[in-house]
GROMACS .gro file of C-alpha atoms in nm:
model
  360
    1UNK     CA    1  -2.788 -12.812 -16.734
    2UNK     CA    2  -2.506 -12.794 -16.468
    3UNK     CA    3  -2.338 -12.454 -16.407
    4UNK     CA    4  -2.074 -12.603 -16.440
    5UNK     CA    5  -2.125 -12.666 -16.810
    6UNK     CA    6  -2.263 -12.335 -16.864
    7UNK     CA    7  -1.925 -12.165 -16.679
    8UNK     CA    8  -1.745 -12.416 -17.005
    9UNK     CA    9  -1.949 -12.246 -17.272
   10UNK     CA   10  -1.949 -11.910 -17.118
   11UNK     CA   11  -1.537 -11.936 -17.202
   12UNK     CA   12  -1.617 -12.012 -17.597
   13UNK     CA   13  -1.835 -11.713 -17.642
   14UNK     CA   14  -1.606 -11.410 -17.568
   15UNK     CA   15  -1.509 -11.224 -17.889
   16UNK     CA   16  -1.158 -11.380 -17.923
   17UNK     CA   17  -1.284 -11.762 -17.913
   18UNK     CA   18  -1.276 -11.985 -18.218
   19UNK     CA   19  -1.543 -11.962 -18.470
   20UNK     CA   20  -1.617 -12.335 -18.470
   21UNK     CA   21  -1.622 -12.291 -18.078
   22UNK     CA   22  -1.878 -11.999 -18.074
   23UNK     CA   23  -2.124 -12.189 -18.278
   24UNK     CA   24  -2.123 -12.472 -18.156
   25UNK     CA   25  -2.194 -12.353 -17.813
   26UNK     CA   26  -2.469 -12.116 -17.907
   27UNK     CA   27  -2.645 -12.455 -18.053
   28UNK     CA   28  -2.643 -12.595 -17.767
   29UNK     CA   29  -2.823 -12.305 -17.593
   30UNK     CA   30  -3.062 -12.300 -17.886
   31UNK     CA   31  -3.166 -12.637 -17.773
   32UNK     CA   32  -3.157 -12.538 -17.405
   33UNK     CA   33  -3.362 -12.228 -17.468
   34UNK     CA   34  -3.673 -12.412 -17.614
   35UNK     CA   35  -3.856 -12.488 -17.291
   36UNK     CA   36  -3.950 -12.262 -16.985
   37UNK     CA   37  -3.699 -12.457 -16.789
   38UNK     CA   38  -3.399 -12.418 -16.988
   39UNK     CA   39  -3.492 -12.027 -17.019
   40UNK     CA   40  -3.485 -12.015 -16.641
   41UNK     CA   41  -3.162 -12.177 -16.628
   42UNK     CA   42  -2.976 -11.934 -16.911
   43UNK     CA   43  -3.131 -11.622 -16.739
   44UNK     CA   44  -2.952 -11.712 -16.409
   45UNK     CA   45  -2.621 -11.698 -16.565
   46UNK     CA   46  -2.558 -11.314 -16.655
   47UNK     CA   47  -2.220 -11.394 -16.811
   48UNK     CA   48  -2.387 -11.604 -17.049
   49UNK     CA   49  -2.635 -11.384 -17.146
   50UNK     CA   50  -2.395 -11.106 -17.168
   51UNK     CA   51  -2.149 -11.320 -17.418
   52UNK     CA   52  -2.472 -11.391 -17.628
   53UNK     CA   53  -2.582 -11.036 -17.674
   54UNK     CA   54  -2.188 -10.951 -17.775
   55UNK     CA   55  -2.241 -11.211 -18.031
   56UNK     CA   56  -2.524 -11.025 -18.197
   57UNK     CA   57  -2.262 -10.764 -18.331
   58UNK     CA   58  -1.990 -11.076 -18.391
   59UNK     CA   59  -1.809 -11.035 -18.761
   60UNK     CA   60  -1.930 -11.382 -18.897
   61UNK     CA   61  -2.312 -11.380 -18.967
   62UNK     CA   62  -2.373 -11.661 -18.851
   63UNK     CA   63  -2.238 -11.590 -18.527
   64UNK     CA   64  -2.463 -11.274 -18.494
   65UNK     CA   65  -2.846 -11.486 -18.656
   66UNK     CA   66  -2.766 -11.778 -18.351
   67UNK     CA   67  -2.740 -11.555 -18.094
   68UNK     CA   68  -3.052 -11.357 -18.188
   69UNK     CA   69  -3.245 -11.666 -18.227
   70UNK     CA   70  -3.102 -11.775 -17.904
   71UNK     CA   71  -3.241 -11.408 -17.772
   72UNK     CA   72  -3.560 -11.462 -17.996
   73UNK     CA   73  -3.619 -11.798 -17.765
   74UNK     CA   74  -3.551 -11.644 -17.448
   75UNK     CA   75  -3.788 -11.374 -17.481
   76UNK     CA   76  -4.079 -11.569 -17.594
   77UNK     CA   77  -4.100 -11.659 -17.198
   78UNK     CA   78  -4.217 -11.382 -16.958
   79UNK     CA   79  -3.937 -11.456 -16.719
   80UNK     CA   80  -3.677 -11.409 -17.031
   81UNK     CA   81  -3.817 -11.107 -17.114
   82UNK     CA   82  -3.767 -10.983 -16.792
   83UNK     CA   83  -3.487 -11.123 -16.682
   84UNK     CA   84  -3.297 -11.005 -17.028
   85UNK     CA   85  -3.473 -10.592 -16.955
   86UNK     CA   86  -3.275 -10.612 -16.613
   87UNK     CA   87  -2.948 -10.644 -16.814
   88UNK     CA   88  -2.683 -10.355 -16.877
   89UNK     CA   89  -2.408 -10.572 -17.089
   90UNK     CA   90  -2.203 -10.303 -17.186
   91UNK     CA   91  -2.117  -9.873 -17.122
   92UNK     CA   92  -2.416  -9.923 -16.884
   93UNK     CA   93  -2.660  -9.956 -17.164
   94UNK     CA   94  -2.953 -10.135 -17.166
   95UNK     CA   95  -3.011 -10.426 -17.401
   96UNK     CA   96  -3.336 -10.247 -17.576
   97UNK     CA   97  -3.066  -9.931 -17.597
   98UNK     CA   98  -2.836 -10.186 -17.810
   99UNK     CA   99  -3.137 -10.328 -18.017
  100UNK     CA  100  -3.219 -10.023 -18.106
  101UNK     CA  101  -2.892  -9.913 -18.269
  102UNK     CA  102  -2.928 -10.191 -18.452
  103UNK     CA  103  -3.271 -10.117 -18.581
  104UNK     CA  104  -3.196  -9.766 -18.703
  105UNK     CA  105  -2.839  -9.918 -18.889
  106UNK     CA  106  -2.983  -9.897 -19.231
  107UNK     CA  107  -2.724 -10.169 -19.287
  108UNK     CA  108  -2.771 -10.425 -19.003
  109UNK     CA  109  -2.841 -10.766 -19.180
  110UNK     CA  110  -3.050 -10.919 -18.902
  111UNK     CA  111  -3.282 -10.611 -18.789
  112UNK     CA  112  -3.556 -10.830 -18.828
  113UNK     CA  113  -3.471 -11.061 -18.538
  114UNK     CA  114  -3.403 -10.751 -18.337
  115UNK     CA  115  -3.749 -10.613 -18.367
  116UNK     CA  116  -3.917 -10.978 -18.280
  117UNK     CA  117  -3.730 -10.975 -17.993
  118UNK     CA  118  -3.822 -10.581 -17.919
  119UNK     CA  119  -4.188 -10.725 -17.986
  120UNK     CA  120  -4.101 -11.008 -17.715
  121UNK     CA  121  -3.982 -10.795 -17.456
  122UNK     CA  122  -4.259 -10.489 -17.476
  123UNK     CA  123  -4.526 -10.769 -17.486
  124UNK     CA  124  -4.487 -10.889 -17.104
  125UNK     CA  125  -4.739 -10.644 -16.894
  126UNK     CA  126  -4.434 -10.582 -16.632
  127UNK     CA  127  -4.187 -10.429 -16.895
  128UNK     CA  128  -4.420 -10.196 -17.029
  129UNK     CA  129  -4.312  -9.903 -16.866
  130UNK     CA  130  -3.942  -9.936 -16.832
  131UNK     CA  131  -3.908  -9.981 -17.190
  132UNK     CA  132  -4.132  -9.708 -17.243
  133UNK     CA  133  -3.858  -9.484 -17.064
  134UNK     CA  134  -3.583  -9.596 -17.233
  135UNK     CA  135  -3.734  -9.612 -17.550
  136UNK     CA  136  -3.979  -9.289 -17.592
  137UNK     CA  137  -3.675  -9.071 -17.654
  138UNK     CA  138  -3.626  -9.325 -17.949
  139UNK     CA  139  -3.980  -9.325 -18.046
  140UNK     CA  140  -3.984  -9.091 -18.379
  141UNK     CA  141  -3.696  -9.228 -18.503
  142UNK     CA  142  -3.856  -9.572 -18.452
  143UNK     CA  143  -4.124  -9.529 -18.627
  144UNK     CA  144  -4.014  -9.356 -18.950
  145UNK     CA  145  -3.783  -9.621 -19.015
  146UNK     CA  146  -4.121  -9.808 -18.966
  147UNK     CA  147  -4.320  -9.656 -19.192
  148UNK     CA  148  -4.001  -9.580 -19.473
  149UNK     CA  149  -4.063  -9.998 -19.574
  150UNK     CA  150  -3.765  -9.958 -19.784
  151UNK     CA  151  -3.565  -9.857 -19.495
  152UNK     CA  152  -3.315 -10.151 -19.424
  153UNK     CA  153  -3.064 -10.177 -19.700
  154UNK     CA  154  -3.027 -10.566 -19.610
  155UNK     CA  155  -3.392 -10.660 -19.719
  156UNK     CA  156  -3.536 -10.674 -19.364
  157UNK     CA  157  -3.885 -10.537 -19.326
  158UNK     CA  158  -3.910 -10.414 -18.931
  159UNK     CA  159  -4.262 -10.529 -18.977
  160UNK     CA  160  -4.205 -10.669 -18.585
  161UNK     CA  161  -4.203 -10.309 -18.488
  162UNK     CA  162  -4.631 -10.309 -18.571
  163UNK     CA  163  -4.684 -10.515 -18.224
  164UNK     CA  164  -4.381 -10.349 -18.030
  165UNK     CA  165  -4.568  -9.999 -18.115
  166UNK     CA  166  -4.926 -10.180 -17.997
  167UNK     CA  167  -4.726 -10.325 -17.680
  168UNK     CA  168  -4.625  -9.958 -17.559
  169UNK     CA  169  -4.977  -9.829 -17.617
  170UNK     CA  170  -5.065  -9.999 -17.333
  171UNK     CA  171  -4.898  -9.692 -17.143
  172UNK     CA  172  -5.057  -9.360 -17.076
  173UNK     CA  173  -4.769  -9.196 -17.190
  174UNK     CA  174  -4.735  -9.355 -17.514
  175UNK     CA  175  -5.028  -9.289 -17.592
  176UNK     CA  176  -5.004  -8.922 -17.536
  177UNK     CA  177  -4.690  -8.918 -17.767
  178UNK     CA  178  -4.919  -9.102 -18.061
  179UNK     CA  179  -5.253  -8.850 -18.053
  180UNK     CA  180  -5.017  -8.498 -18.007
  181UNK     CA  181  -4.871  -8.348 -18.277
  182UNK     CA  182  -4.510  -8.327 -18.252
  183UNK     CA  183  -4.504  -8.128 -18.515
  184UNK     CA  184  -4.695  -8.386 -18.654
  185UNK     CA  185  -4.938  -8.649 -18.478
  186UNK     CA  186  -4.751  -8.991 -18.487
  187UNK     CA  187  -5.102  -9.197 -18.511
  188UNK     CA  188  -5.150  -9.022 -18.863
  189UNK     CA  189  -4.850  -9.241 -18.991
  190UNK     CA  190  -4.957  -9.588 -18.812
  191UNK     CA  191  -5.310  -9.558 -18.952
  192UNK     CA  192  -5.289  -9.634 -19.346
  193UNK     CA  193  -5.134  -9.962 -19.226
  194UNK     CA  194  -5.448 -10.094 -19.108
  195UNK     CA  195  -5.474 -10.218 -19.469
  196UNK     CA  196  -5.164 -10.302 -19.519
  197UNK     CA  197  -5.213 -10.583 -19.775
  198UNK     CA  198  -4.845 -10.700 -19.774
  199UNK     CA  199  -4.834 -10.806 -19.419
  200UNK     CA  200  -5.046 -10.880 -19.139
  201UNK     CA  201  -4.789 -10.829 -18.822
  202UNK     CA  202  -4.824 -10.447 -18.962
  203UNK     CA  203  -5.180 -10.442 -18.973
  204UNK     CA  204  -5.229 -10.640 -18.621
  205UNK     CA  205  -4.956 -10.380 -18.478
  206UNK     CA  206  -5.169 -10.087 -18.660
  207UNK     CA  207  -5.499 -10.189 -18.540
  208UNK     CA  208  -5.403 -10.283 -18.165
  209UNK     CA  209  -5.256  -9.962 -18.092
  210UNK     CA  210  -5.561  -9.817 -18.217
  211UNK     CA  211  -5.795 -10.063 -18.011
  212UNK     CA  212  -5.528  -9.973 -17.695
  213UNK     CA  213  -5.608  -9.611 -17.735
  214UNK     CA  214  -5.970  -9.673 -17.722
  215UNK     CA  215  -5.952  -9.782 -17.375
  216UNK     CA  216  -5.936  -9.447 -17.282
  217UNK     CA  217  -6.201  -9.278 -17.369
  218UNK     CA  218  -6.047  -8.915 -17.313
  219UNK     CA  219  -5.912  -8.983 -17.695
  220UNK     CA  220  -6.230  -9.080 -17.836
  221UNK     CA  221  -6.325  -8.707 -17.950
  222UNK     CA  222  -5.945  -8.668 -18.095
  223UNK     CA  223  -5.974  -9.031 -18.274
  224UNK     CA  224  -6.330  -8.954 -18.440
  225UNK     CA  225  -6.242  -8.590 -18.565
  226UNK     CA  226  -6.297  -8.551 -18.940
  227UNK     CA  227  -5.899  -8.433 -18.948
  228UNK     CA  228  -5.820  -8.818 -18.851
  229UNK     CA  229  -6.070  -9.013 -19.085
  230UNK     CA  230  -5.988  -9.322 -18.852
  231UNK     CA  231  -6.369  -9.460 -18.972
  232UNK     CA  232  -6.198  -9.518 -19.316
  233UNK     CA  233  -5.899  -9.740 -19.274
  234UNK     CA  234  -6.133  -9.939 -18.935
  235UNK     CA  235  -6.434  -9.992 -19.174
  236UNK     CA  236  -6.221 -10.033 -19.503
  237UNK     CA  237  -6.078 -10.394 -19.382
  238UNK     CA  238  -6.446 -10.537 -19.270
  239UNK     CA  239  -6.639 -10.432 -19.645
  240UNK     CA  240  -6.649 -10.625 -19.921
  241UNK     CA  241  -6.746 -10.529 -20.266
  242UNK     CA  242  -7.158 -10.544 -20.162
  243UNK     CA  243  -7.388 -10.248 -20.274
  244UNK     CA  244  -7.551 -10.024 -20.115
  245UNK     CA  245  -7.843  -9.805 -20.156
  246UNK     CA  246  -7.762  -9.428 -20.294
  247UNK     CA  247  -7.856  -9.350 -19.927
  248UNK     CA  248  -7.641  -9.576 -19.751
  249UNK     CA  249  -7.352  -9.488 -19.968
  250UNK     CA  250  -7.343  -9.137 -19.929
  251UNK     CA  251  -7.372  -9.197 -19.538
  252UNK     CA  252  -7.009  -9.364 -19.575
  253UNK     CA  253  -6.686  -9.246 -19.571
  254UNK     CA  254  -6.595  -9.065 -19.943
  255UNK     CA  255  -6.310  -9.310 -19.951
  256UNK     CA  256  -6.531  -9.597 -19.924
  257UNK     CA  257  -6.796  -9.491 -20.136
  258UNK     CA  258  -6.832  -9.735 -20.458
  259UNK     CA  259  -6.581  -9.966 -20.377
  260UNK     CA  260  -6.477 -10.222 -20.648
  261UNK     CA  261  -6.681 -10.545 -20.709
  262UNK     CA  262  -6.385 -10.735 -20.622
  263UNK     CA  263  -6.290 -10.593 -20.286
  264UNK     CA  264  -6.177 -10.819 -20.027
  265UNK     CA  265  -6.229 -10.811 -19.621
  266UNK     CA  266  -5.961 -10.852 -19.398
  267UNK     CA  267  -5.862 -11.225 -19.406
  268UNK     CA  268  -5.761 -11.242 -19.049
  269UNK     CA  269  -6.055 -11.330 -18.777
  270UNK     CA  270  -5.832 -11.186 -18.539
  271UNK     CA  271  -5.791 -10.865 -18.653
  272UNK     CA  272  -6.163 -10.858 -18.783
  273UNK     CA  273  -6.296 -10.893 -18.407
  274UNK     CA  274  -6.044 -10.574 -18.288
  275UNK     CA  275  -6.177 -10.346 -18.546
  276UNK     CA  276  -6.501 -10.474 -18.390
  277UNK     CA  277  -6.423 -10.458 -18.044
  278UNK     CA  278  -6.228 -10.084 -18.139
  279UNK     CA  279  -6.552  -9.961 -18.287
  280UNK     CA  280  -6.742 -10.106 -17.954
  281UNK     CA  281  -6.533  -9.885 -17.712
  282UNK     CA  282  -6.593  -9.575 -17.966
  283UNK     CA  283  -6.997  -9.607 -17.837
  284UNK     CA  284  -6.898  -9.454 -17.525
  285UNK     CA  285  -7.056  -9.121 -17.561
  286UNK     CA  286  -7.386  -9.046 -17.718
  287UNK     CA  287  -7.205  -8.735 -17.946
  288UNK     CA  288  -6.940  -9.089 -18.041
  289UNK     CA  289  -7.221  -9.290 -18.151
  290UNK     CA  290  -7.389  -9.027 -18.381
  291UNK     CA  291  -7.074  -9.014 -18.560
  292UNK     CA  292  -7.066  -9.349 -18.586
  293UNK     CA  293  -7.395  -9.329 -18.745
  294UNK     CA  294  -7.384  -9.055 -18.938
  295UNK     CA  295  -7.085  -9.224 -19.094
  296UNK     CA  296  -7.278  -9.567 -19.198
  297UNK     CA  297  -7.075  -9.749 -18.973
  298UNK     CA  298  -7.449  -9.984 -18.895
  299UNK     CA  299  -7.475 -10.081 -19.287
  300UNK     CA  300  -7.107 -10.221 -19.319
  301UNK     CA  301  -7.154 -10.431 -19.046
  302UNK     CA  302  -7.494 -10.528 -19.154
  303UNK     CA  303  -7.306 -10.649 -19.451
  304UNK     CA  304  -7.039 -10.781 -19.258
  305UNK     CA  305  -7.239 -11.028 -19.042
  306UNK     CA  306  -7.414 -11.160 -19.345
  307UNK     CA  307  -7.118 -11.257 -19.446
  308UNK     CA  308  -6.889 -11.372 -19.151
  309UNK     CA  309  -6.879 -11.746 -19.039
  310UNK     CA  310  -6.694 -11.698 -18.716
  311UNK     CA  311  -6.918 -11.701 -18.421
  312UNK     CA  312  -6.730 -11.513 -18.205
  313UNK     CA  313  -6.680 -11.225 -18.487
  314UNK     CA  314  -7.055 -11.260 -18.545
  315UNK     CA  315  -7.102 -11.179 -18.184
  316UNK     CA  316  -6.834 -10.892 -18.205
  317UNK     CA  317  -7.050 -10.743 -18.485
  318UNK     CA  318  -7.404 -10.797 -18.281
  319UNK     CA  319  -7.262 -10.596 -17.950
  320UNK     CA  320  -7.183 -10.324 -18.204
  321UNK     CA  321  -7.495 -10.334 -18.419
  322UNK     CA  322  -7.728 -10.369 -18.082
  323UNK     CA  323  -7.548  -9.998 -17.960
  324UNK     CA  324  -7.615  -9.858 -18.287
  325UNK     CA  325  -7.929  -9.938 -18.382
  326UNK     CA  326  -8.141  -9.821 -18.032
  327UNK     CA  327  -8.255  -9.489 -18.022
  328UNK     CA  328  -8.065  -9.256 -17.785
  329UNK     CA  329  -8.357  -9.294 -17.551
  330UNK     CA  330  -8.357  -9.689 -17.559
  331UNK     CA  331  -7.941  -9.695 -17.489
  332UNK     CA  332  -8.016  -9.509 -17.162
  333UNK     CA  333  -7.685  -9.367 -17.097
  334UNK     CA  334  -7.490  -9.061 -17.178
  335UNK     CA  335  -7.167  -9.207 -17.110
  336UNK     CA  336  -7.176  -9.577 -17.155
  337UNK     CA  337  -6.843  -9.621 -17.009
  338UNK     CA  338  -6.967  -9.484 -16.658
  339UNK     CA  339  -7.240  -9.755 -16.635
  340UNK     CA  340  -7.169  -9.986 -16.358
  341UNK     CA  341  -7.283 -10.304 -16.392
  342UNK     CA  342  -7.354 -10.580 -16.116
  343UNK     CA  343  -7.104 -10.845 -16.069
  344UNK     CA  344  -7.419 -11.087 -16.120
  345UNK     CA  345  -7.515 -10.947 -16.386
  346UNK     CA  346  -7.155 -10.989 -16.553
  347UNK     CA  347  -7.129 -11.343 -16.476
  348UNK     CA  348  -7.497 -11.382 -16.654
  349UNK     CA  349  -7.360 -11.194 -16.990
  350UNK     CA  350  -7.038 -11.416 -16.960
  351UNK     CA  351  -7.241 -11.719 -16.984
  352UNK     CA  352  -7.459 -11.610 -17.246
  353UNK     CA  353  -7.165 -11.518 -17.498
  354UNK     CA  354  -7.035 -11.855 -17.346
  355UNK     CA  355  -7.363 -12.035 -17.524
  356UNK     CA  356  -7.343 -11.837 -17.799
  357UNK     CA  357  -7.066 -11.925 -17.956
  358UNK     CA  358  -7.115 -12.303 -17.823
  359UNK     CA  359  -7.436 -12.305 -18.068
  360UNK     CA  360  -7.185 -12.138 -18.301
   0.00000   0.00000   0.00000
């Protein structure tokens, strides 16, 4: 697209052009906004960009939904994302600043869009920690309107606030702000989501910040403390309604314990494999993994891989299962996190995983 032609449509877009004018311009950067190239092009105009976030607050609806799915379009490209976070369109705020006015405006009819696009932007690695310090002061706010799901007064669910939470676990601080109590720990309110049976962009937003958190392993005492009862709502989604012996069962979590028959696993082989791989960085420590065992966490996923199909869950479920069942002696490390491995051997256990699931 010429400048030229974007210089025409940047003069429709102001606040005091035309309806008719305004839409029909912002279709024409839908259109333009659906490939990598046309994002590259719209991000090098800033007066375009700054006309289209205006017209997320325009008077006529449909004005305000085709500019946020023009924004929605952008963003799903790194360089958007970017690009858009450099942005200060009006009283030298910051376009997440604006978004999130609009989130926590009980009455905005398109907070939806906003928090996909909130989502889009937190997602891209070099964002991470500029958003995180504009948004942390916004943080409890964001996430009660999170967890209140009858928040919005306009029937939008803010369920794209799940990945933008997982997205700024990623940071240090972040994480800091989610395992301290302030008065109250913020992770307490992400985790009954985890199950979340009406939607599964809250449970994949639930589960990854948990899995992020697990990264660092100076949270793994915190995260398996009987205060936080994470084992529940991690081994809840990956039982089904199998017995177990009166041993087994009264190894489990209380909450756990005599599940219905009819009990379901988490449809999602996605989010099956990060409880797995969450549970696999919680083996760090010798102390971690007698909790896990004291806790039964071996017989669900006994269960589990009798059941699952997907090869690379199955393997998931083995790496856990092969931790948990070796006596302390056999594992051979305090700290399993501290073991170095050689960059031979590495390419060897790459390959084999690599067979695996080819057999699979």
């Amino acid at each position: 697209m010429a400048k030229d032609t974007l210089n025409e449509l940047h003069q429709f877009l102001k606040p005091e052009s035309r309806i008719d004018l305004k839409l029909i311009s912002l279709d024409h950067l839908i259109g333009v906004s659906g490939t990598e190239g046309g994002v590259k092009i719209l991000v090098g105009n800033e007066n375009i960009l700054k006309c289209v976030i205006d017209c997320t607050n325009d008077k006529v609806d449909n004005v305000t939904k085709k500019a946020l799915l023009l924004l929605i379009n952008i963003t799903a490209y790194s360089e958007g994302s970017i690009e858009l976070l450099k942005l200060k369109p009006n009283d030298n705020k910051s376009v997440i600043d604006i978004f999130v006015g609009y989130v926590l405006d009980a009455q905005k009819t398109h907070a939806d869009a906003v928090c996909m696009i909130l989502s889009n932007i937190t997602r891209v690695e070099e964002n991470v920690e500029q958003c995180v310090y504009i948004l942390y002061k916004h943080l409890n706010n964001l996430l009660n309107v999170f967890v209140n799901t009858e928040f919005n007064k306009k029937g939008c669910n803010l369920e794209y606030l799940a990945p933008m939470f997982s997205n700024l676990s990623r940071s240090e601080r972040v994480r800091n702000w989610l395992t301290n109590e302030n008065p109250h720990m913020p992770l307490l309110k992400l985790l009954p989501f985890c199950q979340y049976e009406k939607s599964i962009i809250r449970r994949g937003g639930a589960i990854g910040t948990i899995r992020n958190i697990t990264f660092d392993v100076q949270y793994h005492k915190l995260l398996l403390s009987p205060d936080l009862d994470l084992l529940t709502y991690l081994l809840g989604p990956l039982m089904g309604g199998e017995e177990y012996s009166d041993d087994e069962m009264d190894k489990l979590p209380i909450a756990l314990q005599y599940l219905p028959k009819e009990k379901q696993r988490e449809t999602d082989i996605d989010l099956r494999k990060m409880i797995l791989e969450t549970l696999n960085k919680l083996c760090s420590k010798r102390e971690y993994r007698e909790i896990l065992r004291d806790n039964g966490v071996y017989y669900v996923l006994r269960e589990l891989h009798k059941w699952e199909k997907e090869p690379s869950v199955r393997l998931a479920c083995e790496n856990v299962v092969d931790i948990l069942i070796q006596k302390e002696e056999e594992v051979g490390a305090e700290d399993l996190s501290k073991v170095d491995i050689p960059e031979d051997m590495v390419d060897k256990f790459e390959k084999m995983d690599a067979e695996y699931l080819n057999e699979g």
